[in-house]
């Protein structure tokens, strides 16, 4: 998948998606509107702590505030720790199916 193909899949308005509860507490993913795609990527680029090249931020998870990303190489939707940049959870193995 290319970044242009990913941008086409993103909503025109912020989208809220219900995720699996944690410890009985509800949580949601908020997906940014497509016009903010480049702006959001710039926010995560840092010379001191480089962001993984294959991960593109498409939103955030409300429980811990971690970014929701798409791995452009695998098309998986994942939650990435905002502290370690490690994948914490795989939400879907298909970004197309998950955003429908």
mmCIF file of N, CA and C in Angstrom:
data_model
loop_
_atom_site.group_PDB
_atom_site.id
_atom_site.type_symbol
_atom_site.label_atom_id
_atom_site.label_comp_id
_atom_site.label_asym_id
_atom_site.label_seq_id
_atom_site.Cartn_x
_atom_site.Cartn_y
_atom_site.Cartn_z
ATOM 1 N N UNK A 1 0.846 -1.171 0.000
ATOM 2 C CA UNK A 1 0.000 0.000 0.000
ATOM 3 C C UNK A 1 0.894 1.238 0.000
ATOM 4 N N UNK A 2 0.457 2.257 -0.722
ATOM 5 C CA UNK A 2 1.179 3.529 -0.736
ATOM 6 C C UNK A 2 0.500 4.503 0.220
ATOM 7 N N UNK A 3 1.188 5.590 0.526
ATOM 8 C CA UNK A 3 0.571 6.597 1.403
ATOM 9 C C UNK A 3 -0.635 7.233 0.725
ATOM 10 N N UNK A 4 -0.605 7.384 -0.590
ATOM 11 C CA UNK A 4 -1.764 7.941 -1.295
ATOM 12 C C UNK A 4 -2.971 7.012 -1.180
ATOM 13 N N UNK A 5 -2.742 5.713 -1.296
ATOM 14 C CA UNK A 5 -3.836 4.747 -1.138
ATOM 15 C C UNK A 5 -4.384 4.785 0.284
ATOM 16 N N UNK A 6 -3.505 4.960 1.259
ATOM 17 C CA UNK A 6 -3.938 5.053 2.651
ATOM 18 C C UNK A 6 -4.774 6.302 2.884
ATOM 19 N N UNK A 7 -4.333 7.436 2.364
ATOM 20 C CA UNK A 7 -5.066 8.694 2.552
ATOM 21 C C UNK A 7 -6.485 8.607 1.998
ATOM 22 N N UNK A 8 -6.647 7.905 0.878
ATOM 23 C CA UNK A 8 -7.973 7.747 0.272
ATOM 24 C C UNK A 8 -8.914 6.988 1.208
ATOM 25 N N UNK A 9 -8.378 6.066 1.993
ATOM 26 C CA UNK A 9 -9.202 5.270 2.909
ATOM 27 C C UNK A 9 -9.628 6.039 4.160
ATOM 28 N N UNK A 10 -8.916 7.103 4.497
ATOM 29 C CA UNK A 10 -9.209 7.840 5.729
ATOM 30 C C UNK A 10 -10.488 8.646 5.585
ATOM 31 N N UNK A 11 -11.196 8.849 6.691
ATOM 32 C CA UNK A 11 -12.475 9.558 6.635
ATOM 33 C C UNK A 11 -12.302 11.056 6.361
ATOM 34 N N UNK A 12 -13.384 11.699 5.928
ATOM 35 C CA UNK A 12 -13.360 13.149 5.699
ATOM 36 C C UNK A 12 -13.610 13.918 6.989
ATOM 37 N N UNK A 13 -14.129 13.236 7.995
ATOM 38 C CA UNK A 13 -14.321 13.806 9.333
ATOM 39 C C UNK A 13 -13.785 12.803 10.343
ATOM 40 N N UNK A 14 -13.365 13.297 11.524
ATOM 41 C CA UNK A 14 -12.842 12.388 12.543
ATOM 42 C C UNK A 14 -13.844 11.271 12.814
ATOM 43 N N UNK A 15 -13.341 10.069 12.921
ATOM 44 C CA UNK A 15 -14.161 8.874 13.094
ATOM 45 C C UNK A 15 -13.831 8.221 14.426
ATOM 46 N N UNK A 16 -14.860 7.799 15.151
ATOM 47 C CA UNK A 16 -14.691 7.110 16.430
ATOM 48 C C UNK A 16 -15.016 5.634 16.235
ATOM 49 N N UNK A 17 -14.087 4.764 16.632
ATOM 50 C CA UNK A 17 -14.276 3.320 16.503
ATOM 51 C C UNK A 17 -14.145 2.690 17.879
ATOM 52 N N UNK A 18 -15.153 1.921 18.277
ATOM 53 C CA UNK A 18 -15.142 1.236 19.573
ATOM 54 C C UNK A 18 -14.122 0.109 19.532
ATOM 55 N N UNK A 19 -13.271 0.074 20.554
ATOM 56 C CA UNK A 19 -12.276 -0.988 20.700
ATOM 57 C C UNK A 19 -12.680 -1.916 21.837
ATOM 58 N N UNK A 20 -11.954 -3.020 21.979
ATOM 59 C CA UNK A 20 -12.186 -3.936 23.091
ATOM 60 C C UNK A 20 -11.921 -3.222 24.409
ATOM 61 N N UNK A 21 -12.804 -3.437 25.386
ATOM 62 C CA UNK A 21 -12.624 -2.822 26.705
ATOM 63 C C UNK A 21 -11.351 -3.332 27.375
ATOM 64 N N UNK A 22 -10.788 -2.490 28.240
ATOM 65 C CA UNK A 22 -9.641 -2.887 29.060
ATOM 66 C C UNK A 22 -10.064 -2.799 30.513
ATOM 67 N N UNK A 23 -9.938 -3.912 31.227
ATOM 68 C CA UNK A 23 -10.287 -3.969 32.646
ATOM 69 C C UNK A 23 -11.691 -3.411 32.899
ATOM 70 N N UNK A 24 -12.602 -3.728 31.986
ATOM 71 C CA UNK A 24 -13.983 -3.302 32.133
ATOM 72 C C UNK A 24 -14.250 -1.860 31.743
ATOM 73 N N UNK A 25 -13.235 -1.147 31.314
ATOM 74 C CA UNK A 25 -13.399 0.250 30.919
ATOM 75 C C UNK A 25 -13.473 0.359 29.399
ATOM 76 N N UNK A 26 -14.419 1.151 28.905
ATOM 77 C CA UNK A 26 -14.535 1.302 27.453
ATOM 78 C C UNK A 26 -13.366 2.107 26.891
ATOM 79 N N UNK A 27 -13.032 1.809 25.659
ATOM 80 C CA UNK A 27 -12.010 2.613 24.986
ATOM 81 C C UNK A 27 -12.339 2.708 23.504
ATOM 82 N N UNK A 28 -11.795 3.742 22.897
ATOM 83 C CA UNK A 28 -12.098 4.048 21.507
ATOM 84 C C UNK A 28 -10.832 4.451 20.767
ATOM 85 N N UNK A 29 -10.873 4.277 19.460
ATOM 86 C CA UNK A 29 -9.841 4.830 18.578
ATOM 87 C C UNK A 29 -10.490 5.991 17.845
ATOM 88 N N UNK A 30 -9.780 7.073 17.752
ATOM 89 C CA UNK A 30 -10.241 8.229 16.997
ATOM 90 C C UNK A 30 -9.343 8.356 15.775
ATOM 91 N N UNK A 31 -9.948 8.283 14.599
ATOM 92 C CA UNK A 31 -9.205 8.318 13.345
ATOM 93 C C UNK A 31 -9.301 9.727 12.772
ATOM 94 N N UNK A 32 -8.140 10.298 12.491
ATOM 95 C CA UNK A 32 -8.077 11.661 11.967
ATOM 96 C C UNK A 32 -8.667 11.749 10.565
ATOM 97 N N UNK A 33 -9.177 12.927 10.239
ATOM 98 C CA UNK A 33 -9.670 13.159 8.887
ATOM 99 C C UNK A 33 -8.481 13.198 7.919
ATOM 100 N N UNK A 34 -8.750 12.826 6.679
ATOM 101 C CA UNK A 34 -7.677 12.665 5.691
ATOM 102 C C UNK A 34 -6.893 13.944 5.411
ATOM 103 N N UNK A 35 -7.488 15.116 5.568
ATOM 104 C CA UNK A 35 -6.769 16.368 5.288
ATOM 105 C C UNK A 35 -5.658 16.635 6.299
ATOM 106 N N UNK A 36 -5.670 15.953 7.434
ATOM 107 C CA UNK A 36 -4.644 16.144 8.464
ATOM 108 C C UNK A 36 -3.498 15.132 8.363
ATOM 109 N N UNK A 37 -3.529 14.269 7.366
ATOM 110 C CA UNK A 37 -2.557 13.176 7.273
ATOM 111 C C UNK A 37 -1.111 13.676 7.335
ATOM 112 N N UNK A 38 -0.741 14.598 6.467
ATOM 113 C CA UNK A 38 0.648 15.089 6.417
ATOM 114 C C UNK A 38 1.026 15.801 7.714
ATOM 115 N N UNK A 39 0.116 16.612 8.233
ATOM 116 C CA UNK A 39 0.366 17.346 9.483
ATOM 117 C C UNK A 39 0.673 16.390 10.633
ATOM 118 N N UNK A 40 -0.098 15.331 10.739
ATOM 119 C CA UNK A 40 0.083 14.356 11.821
ATOM 120 C C UNK A 40 1.412 13.620 11.665
ATOM 121 N N UNK A 41 1.790 13.277 10.427
ATOM 122 C CA UNK A 41 3.073 12.591 10.226
ATOM 123 C C UNK A 41 4.224 13.490 10.680
ATOM 124 N N UNK A 42 4.132 14.782 10.361
ATOM 125 C CA UNK A 42 5.176 15.734 10.754
ATOM 126 C C UNK A 42 5.318 15.828 12.268
ATOM 127 N N UNK A 43 4.207 15.695 12.986
ATOM 128 C CA UNK A 43 4.241 15.763 14.450
ATOM 129 C C UNK A 43 5.066 14.625 15.052
ATOM 130 N N UNK A 44 5.105 13.494 14.378
ATOM 131 C CA UNK A 44 5.800 12.326 14.920
ATOM 132 C C UNK A 44 7.228 12.173 14.406
ATOM 133 N N UNK A 45 7.632 13.014 13.479
ATOM 134 C CA UNK A 45 9.010 12.953 12.980
ATOM 135 C C UNK A 45 9.902 13.770 13.902
ATOM 136 N N UNK A 46 10.960 13.164 14.400
ATOM 137 C CA UNK A 46 11.864 13.811 15.340
ATOM 138 C C UNK A 46 13.273 13.297 15.074
ATOM 139 N N UNK A 47 14.216 14.213 14.908
ATOM 140 C CA UNK A 47 15.588 13.800 14.618
ATOM 141 C C UNK A 47 16.229 13.049 15.779
ATOM 142 N N UNK A 48 15.864 13.402 17.008
ATOM 143 C CA UNK A 48 16.462 12.764 18.178
ATOM 144 C C UNK A 48 15.907 11.365 18.425
ATOM 145 N N UNK A 49 14.620 11.191 18.203
ATOM 146 C CA UNK A 49 13.975 9.888 18.389
ATOM 147 C C UNK A 49 13.220 9.543 17.113
ATOM 148 N N UNK A 50 13.894 8.928 16.144
ATOM 149 C CA UNK A 50 13.252 8.673 14.859
ATOM 150 C C UNK A 50 12.069 7.713 14.955
ATOM 151 N N UNK A 51 11.008 8.064 14.275
ATOM 152 C CA UNK A 51 9.793 7.257 14.187
ATOM 153 C C UNK A 51 10.028 6.154 13.165
ATOM 154 N N UNK A 52 9.533 4.935 13.395
ATOM 155 C CA UNK A 52 9.720 3.847 12.426
ATOM 156 C C UNK A 52 9.164 4.218 11.042
ATOM 157 N N UNK A 53 9.954 4.000 10.008
ATOM 158 C CA UNK A 53 9.594 4.402 8.641
ATOM 159 C C UNK A 53 8.300 3.780 8.137
ATOM 160 N N UNK A 54 8.029 2.550 8.535
ATOM 161 C CA UNK A 54 6.872 1.846 7.978
ATOM 162 C C UNK A 54 5.553 2.195 8.667
ATOM 163 N N UNK A 55 5.593 2.942 9.767
ATOM 164 C CA UNK A 55 4.376 3.263 10.518
ATOM 165 C C UNK A 55 3.871 4.665 10.204
ATOM 166 N N UNK A 56 2.597 4.746 9.829
ATOM 167 C CA UNK A 56 1.949 6.022 9.548
ATOM 168 C C UNK A 56 0.808 6.210 10.530
ATOM 169 N N UNK A 57 0.834 7.322 11.245
ATOM 170 C CA UNK A 57 -0.156 7.606 12.275
ATOM 171 C C UNK A 57 -1.454 8.047 11.610
ATOM 172 N N UNK A 58 -2.563 7.379 11.999
ATOM 173 C CA UNK A 58 -3.864 7.751 11.445
ATOM 174 C C UNK A 58 -4.828 8.227 12.526
ATOM 175 N N UNK A 59 -4.422 8.144 13.789
ATOM 176 C CA UNK A 59 -5.298 8.569 14.870
ATOM 177 C C UNK A 59 -4.682 8.251 16.212
ATOM 178 N N UNK A 60 -5.541 8.147 17.220
ATOM 179 C CA UNK A 60 -5.049 7.840 18.560
ATOM 180 C C UNK A 60 -6.080 7.019 19.314
ATOM 181 N N UNK A 61 -5.598 6.317 20.328
ATOM 182 C CA UNK A 61 -6.432 5.505 21.209
ATOM 183 C C UNK A 61 -6.659 6.328 22.465
ATOM 184 N N UNK A 62 -7.889 6.399 22.937
ATOM 185 C CA UNK A 62 -8.210 7.340 24.019
ATOM 186 C C UNK A 62 -7.816 6.872 25.409
ATOM 187 N N UNK A 63 -7.548 5.587 25.615
ATOM 188 C CA UNK A 63 -7.273 5.081 26.959
ATOM 189 C C UNK A 63 -5.918 5.566 27.464
ATOM 190 N N UNK A 64 -4.876 5.396 26.659
ATOM 191 C CA UNK A 64 -3.529 5.844 27.032
ATOM 192 C C UNK A 64 -3.017 6.964 26.129
ATOM 193 N N UNK A 65 -3.771 7.280 25.096
ATOM 194 C CA UNK A 65 -3.348 8.328 24.178
ATOM 195 C C UNK A 65 -2.299 7.887 23.176
ATOM 196 N N UNK A 66 -2.129 6.578 23.029
ATOM 197 C CA UNK A 66 -1.137 6.068 22.086
ATOM 198 C C UNK A 66 -1.633 6.221 20.652
ATOM 199 N N UNK A 67 -0.698 6.411 19.716
ATOM 200 C CA UNK A 67 -1.103 6.560 18.323
ATOM 201 C C UNK A 67 -1.607 5.254 17.711
ATOM 202 N N UNK A 68 -2.621 5.400 16.871
ATOM 203 C CA UNK A 68 -3.107 4.300 16.041
ATOM 204 C C UNK A 68 -2.417 4.474 14.695
ATOM 205 N N UNK A 69 -1.770 3.416 14.239
ATOM 206 C CA UNK A 69 -0.944 3.510 13.032
ATOM 207 C C UNK A 69 -1.308 2.418 12.035
ATOM 208 N N UNK A 70 -0.887 2.648 10.812
ATOM 209 C CA UNK A 70 -0.937 1.619 9.783
ATOM 210 C C UNK A 70 0.499 1.291 9.411
ATOM 211 N N UNK A 71 0.810 -0.001 9.439
ATOM 212 C CA UNK A 71 2.102 -0.451 8.940
ATOM 213 C C UNK A 71 1.949 -0.553 7.430
ATOM 214 N N UNK A 72 2.589 0.337 6.720
ATOM 215 C CA UNK A 72 2.417 0.455 5.274
ATOM 216 C C UNK A 72 2.906 -0.795 4.534
ATOM 217 N N UNK A 73 3.795 -1.566 5.158
ATOM 218 C CA UNK A 73 4.323 -2.776 4.527
ATOM 219 C C UNK A 73 3.373 -3.961 4.667
ATOM 220 N N UNK A 74 2.654 -4.048 5.797
ATOM 221 C CA UNK A 74 1.783 -5.201 6.052
ATOM 222 C C UNK A 74 0.296 -4.869 5.973
ATOM 223 N N UNK A 75 -0.052 -3.574 5.982
ATOM 224 C CA UNK A 75 -1.438 -3.085 6.020
ATOM 225 C C UNK A 75 -2.130 -3.361 7.347
ATOM 226 N N UNK A 76 -1.376 -3.715 8.382
ATOM 227 C CA UNK A 76 -1.945 -3.943 9.710
ATOM 228 C C UNK A 76 -2.220 -2.608 10.393
ATOM 229 N N UNK A 77 -3.315 -2.565 11.149
ATOM 230 C CA UNK A 77 -3.627 -1.414 11.994
ATOM 231 C C UNK A 77 -3.156 -1.770 13.395
ATOM 232 N N UNK A 78 -2.312 -0.923 13.970
ATOM 233 C CA UNK A 78 -1.699 -1.232 15.257
ATOM 234 C C UNK A 78 -1.744 -0.021 16.187
ATOM 235 N N UNK A 79 -1.675 -0.306 17.482
ATOM 236 C CA UNK A 79 -1.474 0.740 18.481
ATOM 237 C C UNK A 79 -0.006 0.676 18.870
ATOM 238 N N UNK A 80 0.649 1.836 18.850
ATOM 239 C CA UNK A 80 2.078 1.924 19.119
ATOM 240 C C UNK A 80 2.286 2.740 20.388
ATOM 241 N N UNK A 81 3.154 2.275 21.256
ATOM 242 C CA UNK A 81 3.468 3.012 22.479
ATOM 243 C C UNK A 81 4.087 4.356 22.121
ATOM 244 N N UNK A 82 3.552 5.425 22.708
ATOM 245 C CA UNK A 82 4.113 6.749 22.436
ATOM 246 C C UNK A 82 5.446 6.950 23.149
ATOM 247 N N UNK A 83 5.812 6.030 24.036
ATOM 248 C CA UNK A 83 7.084 6.136 24.756
ATOM 249 C C UNK A 83 8.193 5.305 24.114
ATOM 250 N N UNK A 84 7.858 4.089 23.682
ATOM 251 C CA UNK A 84 8.884 3.173 23.163
ATOM 252 C C UNK A 84 8.841 3.001 21.650
ATOM 253 N N UNK A 85 7.751 3.438 21.010
ATOM 254 C CA UNK A 85 7.533 3.264 19.569
ATOM 255 C C UNK A 85 7.386 1.798 19.183
ATOM 256 N N UNK A 86 7.124 0.942 20.157
ATOM 257 C CA UNK A 86 6.913 -0.482 19.904
ATOM 258 C C UNK A 86 5.416 -0.743 19.715
ATOM 259 N N UNK A 87 5.093 -1.721 18.879
ATOM 260 C CA UNK A 87 3.698 -2.108 18.680
ATOM 261 C C UNK A 87 3.184 -2.743 19.960
ATOM 262 N N UNK A 88 2.095 -2.192 20.479
ATOM 263 C CA UNK A 88 1.477 -2.694 21.707
ATOM 264 C C UNK A 88 0.341 -3.672 21.410
ATOM 265 N N UNK A 89 -0.354 -3.424 20.298
ATOM 266 C CA UNK A 89 -1.546 -4.226 19.998
ATOM 267 C C UNK A 89 -1.842 -4.142 18.507
ATOM 268 N N UNK A 90 -2.226 -5.266 17.916
ATOM 269 C CA UNK A 90 -2.689 -5.277 16.533
ATOM 270 C C UNK A 90 -4.210 -5.243 16.556
ATOM 271 N N UNK A 91 -4.776 -4.220 15.928
ATOM 272 C CA UNK A 91 -6.229 -4.071 15.898
ATOM 273 C C UNK A 91 -6.854 -4.807 14.720
ATOM 274 N N UNK A 92 -6.137 -4.863 13.608
ATOM 275 C CA UNK A 92 -6.658 -5.532 12.422
ATOM 276 C C UNK A 92 -5.509 -5.860 11.478
ATOM 277 N N UNK A 93 -5.684 -6.904 10.703
ATOM 278 C CA UNK A 93 -4.683 -7.253 9.703
ATOM 279 C C UNK A 93 -5.014 -6.641 8.341
ATOM 280 N N UNK A 94 -6.081 -5.843 8.282
ATOM 281 C CA UNK A 94 -6.462 -5.182 7.034
ATOM 282 C C UNK A 94 -7.013 -3.794 7.335
ATOM 283 N N UNK A 95 -6.285 -2.780 6.929
ATOM 284 C CA UNK A 95 -6.743 -1.411 7.167
ATOM 285 C C UNK A 95 -8.043 -1.134 6.420
ATOM 286 N N UNK A 96 -8.199 -1.677 5.217
ATOM 287 C CA UNK A 96 -9.431 -1.466 4.444
ATOM 288 C C UNK A 96 -10.641 -2.007 5.197
ATOM 289 N N UNK A 97 -10.536 -3.243 5.676
ATOM 290 C CA UNK A 97 -11.653 -3.850 6.401
ATOM 291 C C UNK A 97 -11.938 -3.113 7.702
ATOM 292 N N UNK A 98 -10.905 -2.696 8.412
ATOM 293 C CA UNK A 98 -11.078 -2.064 9.718
ATOM 294 C C UNK A 98 -11.754 -0.704 9.605
ATOM 295 N N UNK A 99 -11.469 0.034 8.550
ATOM 296 C CA UNK A 99 -12.046 1.374 8.401
ATOM 297 C C UNK A 99 -13.439 1.367 7.787
ATOM 298 N N UNK A 100 -13.933 0.215 7.387
ATOM 299 C CA UNK A 100 -15.285 0.156 6.798
ATOM 300 C C UNK A 100 -16.344 0.315 7.834
#
